[in-house]
GROMACS .gro file of C-alpha atoms in nm:
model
  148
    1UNK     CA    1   2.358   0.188   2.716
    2UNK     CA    2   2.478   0.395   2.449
    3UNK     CA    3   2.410   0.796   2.306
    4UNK     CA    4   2.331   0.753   1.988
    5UNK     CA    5   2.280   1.062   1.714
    6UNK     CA    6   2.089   1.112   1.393
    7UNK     CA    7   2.225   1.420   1.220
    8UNK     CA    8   2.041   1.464   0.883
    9UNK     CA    9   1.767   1.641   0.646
   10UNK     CA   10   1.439   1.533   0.614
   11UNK     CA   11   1.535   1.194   0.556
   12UNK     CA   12   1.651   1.111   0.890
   13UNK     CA   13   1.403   1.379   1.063
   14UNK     CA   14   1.142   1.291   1.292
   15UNK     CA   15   0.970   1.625   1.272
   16UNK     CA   16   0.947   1.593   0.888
   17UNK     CA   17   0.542   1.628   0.844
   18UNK     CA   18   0.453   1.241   0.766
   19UNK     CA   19   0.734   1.134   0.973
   20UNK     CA   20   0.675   1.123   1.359
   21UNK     CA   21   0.641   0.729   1.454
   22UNK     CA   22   0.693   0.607   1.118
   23UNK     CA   23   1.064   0.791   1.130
   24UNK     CA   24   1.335   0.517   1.057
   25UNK     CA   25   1.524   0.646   1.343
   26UNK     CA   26   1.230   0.660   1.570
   27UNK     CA   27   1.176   0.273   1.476
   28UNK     CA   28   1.508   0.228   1.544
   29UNK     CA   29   1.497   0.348   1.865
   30UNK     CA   30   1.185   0.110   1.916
   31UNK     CA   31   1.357  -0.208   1.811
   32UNK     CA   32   1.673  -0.157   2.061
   33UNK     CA   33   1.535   0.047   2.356
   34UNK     CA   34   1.839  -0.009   2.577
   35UNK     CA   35   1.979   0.333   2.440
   36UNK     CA   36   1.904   0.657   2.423
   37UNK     CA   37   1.857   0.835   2.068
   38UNK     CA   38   1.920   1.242   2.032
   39UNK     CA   39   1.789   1.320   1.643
   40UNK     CA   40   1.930   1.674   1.543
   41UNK     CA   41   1.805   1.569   1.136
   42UNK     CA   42   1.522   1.887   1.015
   43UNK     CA   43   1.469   1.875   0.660
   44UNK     CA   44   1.613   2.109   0.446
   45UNK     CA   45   1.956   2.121   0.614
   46UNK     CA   46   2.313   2.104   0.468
   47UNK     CA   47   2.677   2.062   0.633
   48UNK     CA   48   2.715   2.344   0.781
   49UNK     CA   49   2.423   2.282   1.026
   50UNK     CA   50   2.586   1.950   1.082
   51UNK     CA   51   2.897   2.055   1.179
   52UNK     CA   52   2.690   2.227   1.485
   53UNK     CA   53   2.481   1.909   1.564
   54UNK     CA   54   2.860   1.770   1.592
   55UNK     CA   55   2.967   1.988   1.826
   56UNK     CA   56   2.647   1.996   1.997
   57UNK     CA   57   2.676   1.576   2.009
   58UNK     CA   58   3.026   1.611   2.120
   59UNK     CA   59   2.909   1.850   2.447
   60UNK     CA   60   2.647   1.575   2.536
   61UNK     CA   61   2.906   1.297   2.463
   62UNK     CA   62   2.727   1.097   2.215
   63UNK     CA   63   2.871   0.776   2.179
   64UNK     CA   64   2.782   0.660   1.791
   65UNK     CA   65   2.659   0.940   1.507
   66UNK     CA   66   2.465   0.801   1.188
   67UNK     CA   67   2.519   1.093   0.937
   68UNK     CA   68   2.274   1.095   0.559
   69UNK     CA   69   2.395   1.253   0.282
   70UNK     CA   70   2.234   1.572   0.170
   71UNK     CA   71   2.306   1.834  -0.110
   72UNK     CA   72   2.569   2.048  -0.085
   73UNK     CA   73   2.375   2.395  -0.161
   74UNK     CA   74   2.184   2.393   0.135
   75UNK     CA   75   2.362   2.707   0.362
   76UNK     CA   76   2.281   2.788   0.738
   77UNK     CA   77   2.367   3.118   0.968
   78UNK     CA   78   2.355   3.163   1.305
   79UNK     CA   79   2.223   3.473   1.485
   80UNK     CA   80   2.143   3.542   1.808
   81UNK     CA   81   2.316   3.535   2.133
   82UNK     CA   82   2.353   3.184   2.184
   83UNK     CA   83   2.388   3.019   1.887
   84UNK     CA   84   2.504   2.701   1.995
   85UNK     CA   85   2.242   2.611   2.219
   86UNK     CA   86   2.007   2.299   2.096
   87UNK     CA   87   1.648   2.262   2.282
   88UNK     CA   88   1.568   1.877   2.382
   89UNK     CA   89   1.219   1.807   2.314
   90UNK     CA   90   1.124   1.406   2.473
   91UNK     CA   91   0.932   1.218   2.266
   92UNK     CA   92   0.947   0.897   2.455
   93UNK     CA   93   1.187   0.787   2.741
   94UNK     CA   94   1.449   0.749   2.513
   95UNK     CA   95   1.398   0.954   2.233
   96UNK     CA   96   1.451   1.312   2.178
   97UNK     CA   97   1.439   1.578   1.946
   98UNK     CA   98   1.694   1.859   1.940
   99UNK     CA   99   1.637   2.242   1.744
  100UNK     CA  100   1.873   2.508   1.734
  101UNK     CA  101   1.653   2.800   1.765
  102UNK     CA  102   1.903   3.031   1.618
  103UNK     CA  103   1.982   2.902   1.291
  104UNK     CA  104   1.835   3.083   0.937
  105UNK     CA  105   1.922   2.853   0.640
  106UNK     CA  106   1.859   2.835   0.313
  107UNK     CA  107   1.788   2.533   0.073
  108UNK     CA  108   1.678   2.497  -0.247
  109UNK     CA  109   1.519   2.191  -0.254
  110UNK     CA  110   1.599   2.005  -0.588
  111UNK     CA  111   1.888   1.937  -0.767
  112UNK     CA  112   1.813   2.252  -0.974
  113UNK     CA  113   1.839   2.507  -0.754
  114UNK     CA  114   1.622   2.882  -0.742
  115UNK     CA  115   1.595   3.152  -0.557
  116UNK     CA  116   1.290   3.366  -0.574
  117UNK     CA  117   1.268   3.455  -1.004
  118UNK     CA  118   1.599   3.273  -1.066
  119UNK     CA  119   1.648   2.996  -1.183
  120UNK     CA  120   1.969   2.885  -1.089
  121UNK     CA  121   2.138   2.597  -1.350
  122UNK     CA  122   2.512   2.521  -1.230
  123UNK     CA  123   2.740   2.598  -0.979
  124UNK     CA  124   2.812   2.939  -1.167
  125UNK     CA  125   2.436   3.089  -1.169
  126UNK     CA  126   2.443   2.970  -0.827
  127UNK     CA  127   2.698   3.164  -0.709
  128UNK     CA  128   2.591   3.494  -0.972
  129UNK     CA  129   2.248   3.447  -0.777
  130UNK     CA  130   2.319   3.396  -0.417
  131UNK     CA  131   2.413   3.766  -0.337
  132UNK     CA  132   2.136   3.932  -0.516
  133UNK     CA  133   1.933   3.731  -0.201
  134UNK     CA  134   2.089   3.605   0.098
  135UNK     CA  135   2.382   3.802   0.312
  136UNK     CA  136   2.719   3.797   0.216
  137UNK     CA  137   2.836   3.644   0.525
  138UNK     CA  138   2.601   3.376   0.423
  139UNK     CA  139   2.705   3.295   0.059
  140UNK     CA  140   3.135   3.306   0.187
  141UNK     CA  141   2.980   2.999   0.411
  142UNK     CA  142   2.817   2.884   0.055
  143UNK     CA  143   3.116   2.905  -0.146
  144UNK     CA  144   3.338   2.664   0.092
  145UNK     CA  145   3.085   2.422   0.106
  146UNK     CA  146   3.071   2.416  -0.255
  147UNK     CA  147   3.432   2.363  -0.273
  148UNK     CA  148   3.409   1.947  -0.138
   0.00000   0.00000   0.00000
């Protein structure tokens, strides 16, 4: 039997309203039921919060990790105490859902990105806008994600 994780947005998320059974991953998990299947994916999520669900993955020792592609303006922060701690929630006897309970994140959630009244057309508004709105602990995570 092996671990296996999702680690996504929406795409791969079970939670995603319209999702639940219909998930691809939950399906998955249907068609070969020998293993077990951990799905960190919530939509709206960028690399940062997947470099968490990696860590988390690598503390349960996950055995194979099926990573989607998302976009690369979508910043999380962690706060709280114990930041690194991710909740399993069983939806069958081997499927789970995990949440990090202390994560804020931001997404803009098209390919032209805005923040409240701004609309935000390139890589240089989005950087001009980000600190008028978000910490700036949160928009030095921002800027080295754009770099890749």
């Amino acid at each position: 039997m092996l671990k296996v994780a999702f680690i996504g947005d929406s795409y791969a998320s079970y939670v995603q309203t319209g999702q639940g059974m219909n998930s691809w991953t939950y399906l998955l998990a249907k068609h070969f039921p020998q293993h077990q299947y951990y799905n960190y994916a919530h939509g709206g999520r960028g690399y940062d919060f997947y470099q968490l669900c990696l860590l988390d993955a690598k503390i349960r020792n996950i055995d194979v990790i099926l990573i989607n592609k998302t976009f690369s303006h979508r910043v999380s922060e962690l706060h709280g105490d114990d930041p690194h701690s991710f909740t399993a929630t069983a939806i069958d006897d081997n499927y789970f859902t995990l949440y990090c309970e202390n994560i804020v994140w931001y997404t803009p959630a098209c390919y032209t990105p805005h923040v409240d009244t701004i609309h935000l057309d390139s890589k240089k508004d989005i950087s001009k806008g980000l600190p008028e709105v978000i910490p700036p602990s949160l928009f030095n995570s921002y800027n080295e994600v754009l770099r890749y």
